[in-house]
Amino acid sequence: MPGRMNRDQIHAFLDSRPGWAILTTLSADGLPHTVPLGYYRLGDEIVMGVRDGTAKVANIERDSRASVLLESGSTMSDIRGVMLQGHARVHRAPDEVLHYAREGARARGVPEAELPTEARAGAVYIRVTPERAISWDYGAGGD
């Protein structure tokens, strides 16, 4: 059995940017729609910048339920992952887009003097607020 991560360990794992975040939303017919996206963590939330008008944006605006999955490792001894389940919201107001763009740049280590000063045309941000976090860490051993 894999070990579980506590909140601080989950945050550290997410901040280590182990790969793409896999976002799953629900399409109009109820089937899952799953895509890889770049992300950053803001508090307990996951933020992802995307183009407006995409299926994932339409899905969230119709049904806010979403999950985000991140996993790393290649063998049973080092696989770790987190699945966050909750609700997503699309932010498209220019001041919100600029805010999230600046926060994302900060998360990547961009110096303050080089942060974006204008919202990028056509960009929106998806913010996922988790209600549940499920984690696994095969390197930690079982309970």
PDB file of C-alpha atoms in Angstrom:
ATOM      1  CA  MET A   1       0.000   0.000   0.000  1.00  0.00           C
ATOM      2  CA  PRO A   2       1.285   3.474  -0.784  1.00  0.00           C
ATOM      3  CA  GLY A   3       1.774   6.077   1.909  1.00  0.00           C
ATOM      4  CA  ARG A   4      -0.270   9.260   1.972  1.00  0.00           C
ATOM      5  CA  MET A   5       1.006  12.831   1.907  1.00  0.00           C
ATOM      6  CA  ASN A   6      -0.069  15.455   4.431  1.00  0.00           C
ATOM      7  CA  ARG A   7      -1.060  18.986   3.359  1.00  0.00           C
ATOM      8  CA  ASP A   8       2.498  20.357   3.575  1.00  0.00           C
ATOM      9  CA  GLN A   9       3.859  17.412   1.583  1.00  0.00           C
ATOM     10  CA  ILE A  10       1.140  17.878  -1.053  1.00  0.00           C
ATOM     11  CA  HIS A  11       2.035  21.574  -1.363  1.00  0.00           C
ATOM     12  CA  ALA A  12       5.738  20.719  -1.665  1.00  0.00           C
ATOM     13  CA  PHE A  13       4.962  18.110  -4.324  1.00  0.00           C
ATOM     14  CA  LEU A  14       2.815  20.555  -6.319  1.00  0.00           C
ATOM     15  CA  ASP A  15       5.451  23.280  -5.987  1.00  0.00           C
ATOM     16  CA  SER A  16       8.143  20.914  -7.281  1.00  0.00           C
ATOM     17  CA  ARG A  17       6.281  21.053 -10.628  1.00  0.00           C
ATOM     18  CA  PRO A  18       6.601  17.336 -11.356  1.00  0.00           C
ATOM     19  CA  GLY A  19       4.984  17.687 -14.779  1.00  0.00           C
ATOM     20  CA  TRP A  20       1.840  18.832 -16.451  1.00  0.00           C
ATOM     21  CA  ALA A  21      -1.362  19.085 -14.465  1.00  0.00           C
ATOM     22  CA  ILE A  22      -4.018  16.838 -15.957  1.00  0.00           C
ATOM     23  CA  LEU A  23      -7.346  18.705 -15.817  1.00  0.00           C
ATOM     24  CA  THR A  24     -10.578  16.754 -16.179  1.00  0.00           C
ATOM     25  CA  THR A  25     -13.879  18.525 -16.754  1.00  0.00           C
ATOM     26  CA  LEU A  26     -17.275  17.185 -17.778  1.00  0.00           C
ATOM     27  CA  SER A  27     -18.455  17.643 -21.360  1.00  0.00           C
ATOM     28  CA  ALA A  28     -22.073  18.468 -22.245  1.00  0.00           C
ATOM     29  CA  ASP A  29     -22.878  14.762 -22.657  1.00  0.00           C
ATOM     30  CA  GLY A  30     -21.376  13.982 -19.231  1.00  0.00           C
ATOM     31  CA  LEU A  31     -18.217  12.296 -20.518  1.00  0.00           C
ATOM     32  CA  PRO A  32     -14.853  13.289 -19.023  1.00  0.00           C
ATOM     33  CA  HIS A  33     -12.735  15.741 -21.018  1.00  0.00           C
ATOM     34  CA  THR A  34      -9.074  15.418 -19.952  1.00  0.00           C
ATOM     35  CA  VAL A  35      -6.186  17.668 -21.010  1.00  0.00           C
ATOM     36  CA  PRO A  36      -2.624  18.402 -19.815  1.00  0.00           C
ATOM     37  CA  LEU A  37      -1.935  22.003 -18.791  1.00  0.00           C
ATOM     38  CA  GLY A  38       0.782  24.082 -17.225  1.00  0.00           C
ATOM     39  CA  TYR A  39      -0.127  25.178 -13.697  1.00  0.00           C
ATOM     40  CA  TYR A  40       0.951  26.829 -10.492  1.00  0.00           C
ATOM     41  CA  ARG A  41      -0.279  26.566  -6.917  1.00  0.00           C
ATOM     42  CA  LEU A  42      -1.797  29.580  -5.188  1.00  0.00           C
ATOM     43  CA  GLY A  43      -2.565  28.633  -1.589  1.00  0.00           C
ATOM     44  CA  ASP A  44      -4.557  25.407  -1.761  1.00  0.00           C
ATOM     45  CA  GLU A  45      -5.761  26.171  -5.298  1.00  0.00           C
ATOM     46  CA  ILE A  46      -4.388  25.250  -8.710  1.00  0.00           C
ATOM     47  CA  VAL A  47      -4.318  27.935 -11.398  1.00  0.00           C
ATOM     48  CA  MET A  48      -3.941  27.256 -15.131  1.00  0.00           C
ATOM     49  CA  GLY A  49      -3.745  29.732 -17.992  1.00  0.00           C
ATOM     50  CA  VAL A  50      -5.610  28.749 -21.168  1.00  0.00           C
ATOM     51  CA  ARG A  51      -7.067  30.224 -24.340  1.00  0.00           C
ATOM     52  CA  ASP A  52     -10.654  31.407 -24.093  1.00  0.00           C
ATOM     53  CA  GLY A  53     -13.271  29.576 -26.141  1.00  0.00           C
ATOM     54  CA  THR A  54     -11.872  26.076 -25.599  1.00  0.00           C
ATOM     55  CA  ALA A  55     -13.915  23.018 -24.617  1.00  0.00           C
ATOM     56  CA  LYS A  56     -12.498  22.995 -21.080  1.00  0.00           C
ATOM     57  CA  VAL A  57     -13.623  26.593 -20.545  1.00  0.00           C
ATOM     58  CA  ALA A  58     -17.121  25.844 -21.855  1.00  0.00           C
ATOM     59  CA  ASN A  59     -17.306  22.719 -19.707  1.00  0.00           C
ATOM     60  CA  ILE A  60     -16.386  24.604 -16.527  1.00  0.00           C
ATOM     61  CA  GLU A  61     -18.844  27.380 -17.235  1.00  0.00           C
ATOM     62  CA  ARG A  62     -21.603  24.778 -17.613  1.00  0.00           C
ATOM     63  CA  ASP A  63     -20.553  22.473 -14.734  1.00  0.00           C
ATOM     64  CA  SER A  64     -17.841  23.591 -12.324  1.00  0.00           C
ATOM     65  CA  ARG A  65     -16.909  20.089 -11.130  1.00  0.00           C
ATOM     66  CA  ALA A  66     -13.312  19.275 -12.027  1.00  0.00           C
ATOM     67  CA  SER A  67     -10.285  17.282 -10.983  1.00  0.00           C
ATOM     68  CA  VAL A  68      -6.578  17.918 -11.319  1.00  0.00           C
ATOM     69  CA  LEU A  69      -4.051  15.059 -11.328  1.00  0.00           C
ATOM     70  CA  LEU A  70      -0.275  15.223 -11.011  1.00  0.00           C
ATOM     71  CA  GLU A  71       2.013  12.230 -10.791  1.00  0.00           C
ATOM     72  CA  SER A  72       5.744  11.610 -10.941  1.00  0.00           C
ATOM     73  CA  GLY A  73       8.014   8.603 -10.878  1.00  0.00           C
ATOM     74  CA  SER A  74       8.646   5.635 -13.098  1.00  0.00           C
ATOM     75  CA  THR A  75       8.799   2.596 -10.817  1.00  0.00           C
ATOM     76  CA  MET A  76       6.660   1.307  -7.984  1.00  0.00           C
ATOM     77  CA  SER A  77       9.320   2.501  -5.541  1.00  0.00           C
ATOM     78  CA  ASP A  78       9.150   6.174  -6.529  1.00  0.00           C
ATOM     79  CA  ILE A  79       5.646   6.896  -7.844  1.00  0.00           C
ATOM     80  CA  ARG A  80       3.987   9.828  -6.075  1.00  0.00           C
ATOM     81  CA  GLY A  81       0.862  11.692  -7.011  1.00  0.00           C
ATOM     82  CA  VAL A  82      -2.012  13.921  -6.016  1.00  0.00           C
ATOM     83  CA  MET A  83      -5.558  14.135  -7.315  1.00  0.00           C
ATOM     84  CA  LEU A  84      -7.503  17.235  -6.321  1.00  0.00           C
ATOM     85  CA  GLN A  85     -11.274  17.116  -6.751  1.00  0.00           C
ATOM     86  CA  GLY A  86     -13.407  20.218  -6.470  1.00  0.00           C
ATOM     87  CA  HIS A  87     -14.817  23.116  -8.417  1.00  0.00           C
ATOM     88  CA  ALA A  88     -13.271  25.282 -11.107  1.00  0.00           C
ATOM     89  CA  ARG A  89     -13.939  28.867 -12.083  1.00  0.00           C
ATOM     90  CA  VAL A  90     -12.960  30.740 -15.228  1.00  0.00           C
ATOM     91  CA  HIS A  91     -11.447  34.212 -14.798  1.00  0.00           C
ATOM     92  CA  ARG A  92     -11.500  36.402 -17.896  1.00  0.00           C
ATOM     93  CA  ALA A  93     -11.798  39.994 -16.643  1.00  0.00           C
ATOM     94  CA  PRO A  94      -8.621  41.818 -17.735  1.00  0.00           C
ATOM     95  CA  ASP A  95      -7.649  42.749 -14.149  1.00  0.00           C
ATOM     96  CA  GLU A  96      -8.063  39.108 -13.036  1.00  0.00           C
ATOM     97  CA  VAL A  97      -6.119  37.789 -16.044  1.00  0.00           C
ATOM     98  CA  LEU A  98      -3.287  40.207 -15.290  1.00  0.00           C
ATOM     99  CA  HIS A  99      -3.334  39.260 -11.593  1.00  0.00           C
ATOM    100  CA  TYR A 100      -3.056  35.524 -12.347  1.00  0.00           C
ATOM    101  CA  ALA A 101      -0.439  36.097 -15.053  1.00  0.00           C
ATOM    102  CA  ARG A 102       1.683  38.041 -12.556  1.00  0.00           C
ATOM    103  CA  GLU A 103       1.225  35.375  -9.851  1.00  0.00           C
ATOM    104  CA  GLY A 104       2.217  32.664 -12.336  1.00  0.00           C
ATOM    105  CA  ALA A 105       5.323  34.587 -13.355  1.00  0.00           C
ATOM    106  CA  ARG A 106       6.243  35.018  -9.673  1.00  0.00           C
ATOM    107  CA  ALA A 107       5.808  31.272  -9.160  1.00  0.00           C
ATOM    108  CA  ARG A 108       8.284  30.693 -12.009  1.00  0.00           C
ATOM    109  CA  GLY A 109      10.804  33.038 -10.388  1.00  0.00           C
ATOM    110  CA  VAL A 110      10.401  36.017 -12.728  1.00  0.00           C
ATOM    111  CA  PRO A 111      11.821  39.172 -11.098  1.00  0.00           C
ATOM    112  CA  GLU A 112       9.256  41.805 -10.043  1.00  0.00           C
ATOM    113  CA  ALA A 113      10.586  44.314 -12.598  1.00  0.00           C
ATOM    114  CA  GLU A 114       9.869  41.822 -15.403  1.00  0.00           C
ATOM    115  CA  LEU A 115       6.319  40.803 -14.434  1.00  0.00           C
ATOM    116  CA  PRO A 116       3.597  41.261 -17.076  1.00  0.00           C
ATOM    117  CA  THR A 117       1.974  44.697 -17.134  1.00  0.00           C
ATOM    118  CA  GLU A 118      -0.969  43.906 -19.425  1.00  0.00           C
ATOM    119  CA  ALA A 119      -3.394  41.024 -19.776  1.00  0.00           C
ATOM    120  CA  ARG A 120      -2.664  38.866 -22.812  1.00  0.00           C
ATOM    121  CA  ALA A 121      -5.453  39.008 -25.417  1.00  0.00           C
ATOM    122  CA  GLY A 122      -7.528  35.823 -25.529  1.00  0.00           C
ATOM    123  CA  ALA A 123      -6.116  34.440 -22.277  1.00  0.00           C
ATOM    124  CA  VAL A 124      -8.252  33.280 -19.376  1.00  0.00           C
ATOM    125  CA  TYR A 125      -7.333  31.531 -16.158  1.00  0.00           C
ATOM    126  CA  ILE A 126      -8.943  28.491 -14.603  1.00  0.00           C
ATOM    127  CA  ARG A 127      -8.762  28.326 -10.811  1.00  0.00           C
ATOM    128  CA  VAL A 128      -9.558  24.973  -9.208  1.00  0.00           C
ATOM    129  CA  THR A 129     -10.596  25.013  -5.561  1.00  0.00           C
ATOM    130  CA  PRO A 130     -10.182  21.514  -4.133  1.00  0.00           C
ATOM    131  CA  GLU A 131     -12.743  19.963  -1.836  1.00  0.00           C
ATOM    132  CA  ARG A 132     -10.798  16.708  -1.553  1.00  0.00           C
ATOM    133  CA  ALA A 133      -7.148  15.762  -1.988  1.00  0.00           C
ATOM    134  CA  ILE A 134      -6.176  12.155  -2.628  1.00  0.00           C
ATOM    135  CA  SER A 135      -2.451  11.378  -2.563  1.00  0.00           C
ATOM    136  CA  TRP A 136      -0.156   8.399  -2.911  1.00  0.00           C
ATOM    137  CA  ASP A 137       3.542   7.926  -2.321  1.00  0.00           C
ATOM    138  CA  TYR A 138       4.875   4.426  -2.993  1.00  0.00           C
ATOM    139  CA  GLY A 139       8.313   5.451  -1.745  1.00  0.00           C
ATOM    140  CA  ALA A 140       6.898   6.209   1.705  1.00  0.00           C
ATOM    141  CA  GLY A 141       5.639   2.688   2.361  1.00  0.00           C
ATOM    142  CA  GLY A 142       2.217   1.752   3.606  1.00  0.00           C
ATOM    143  CA  ASP A 143       0.331   2.404   6.789  1.00  0.00           C
TER     144      ASP A 143
END
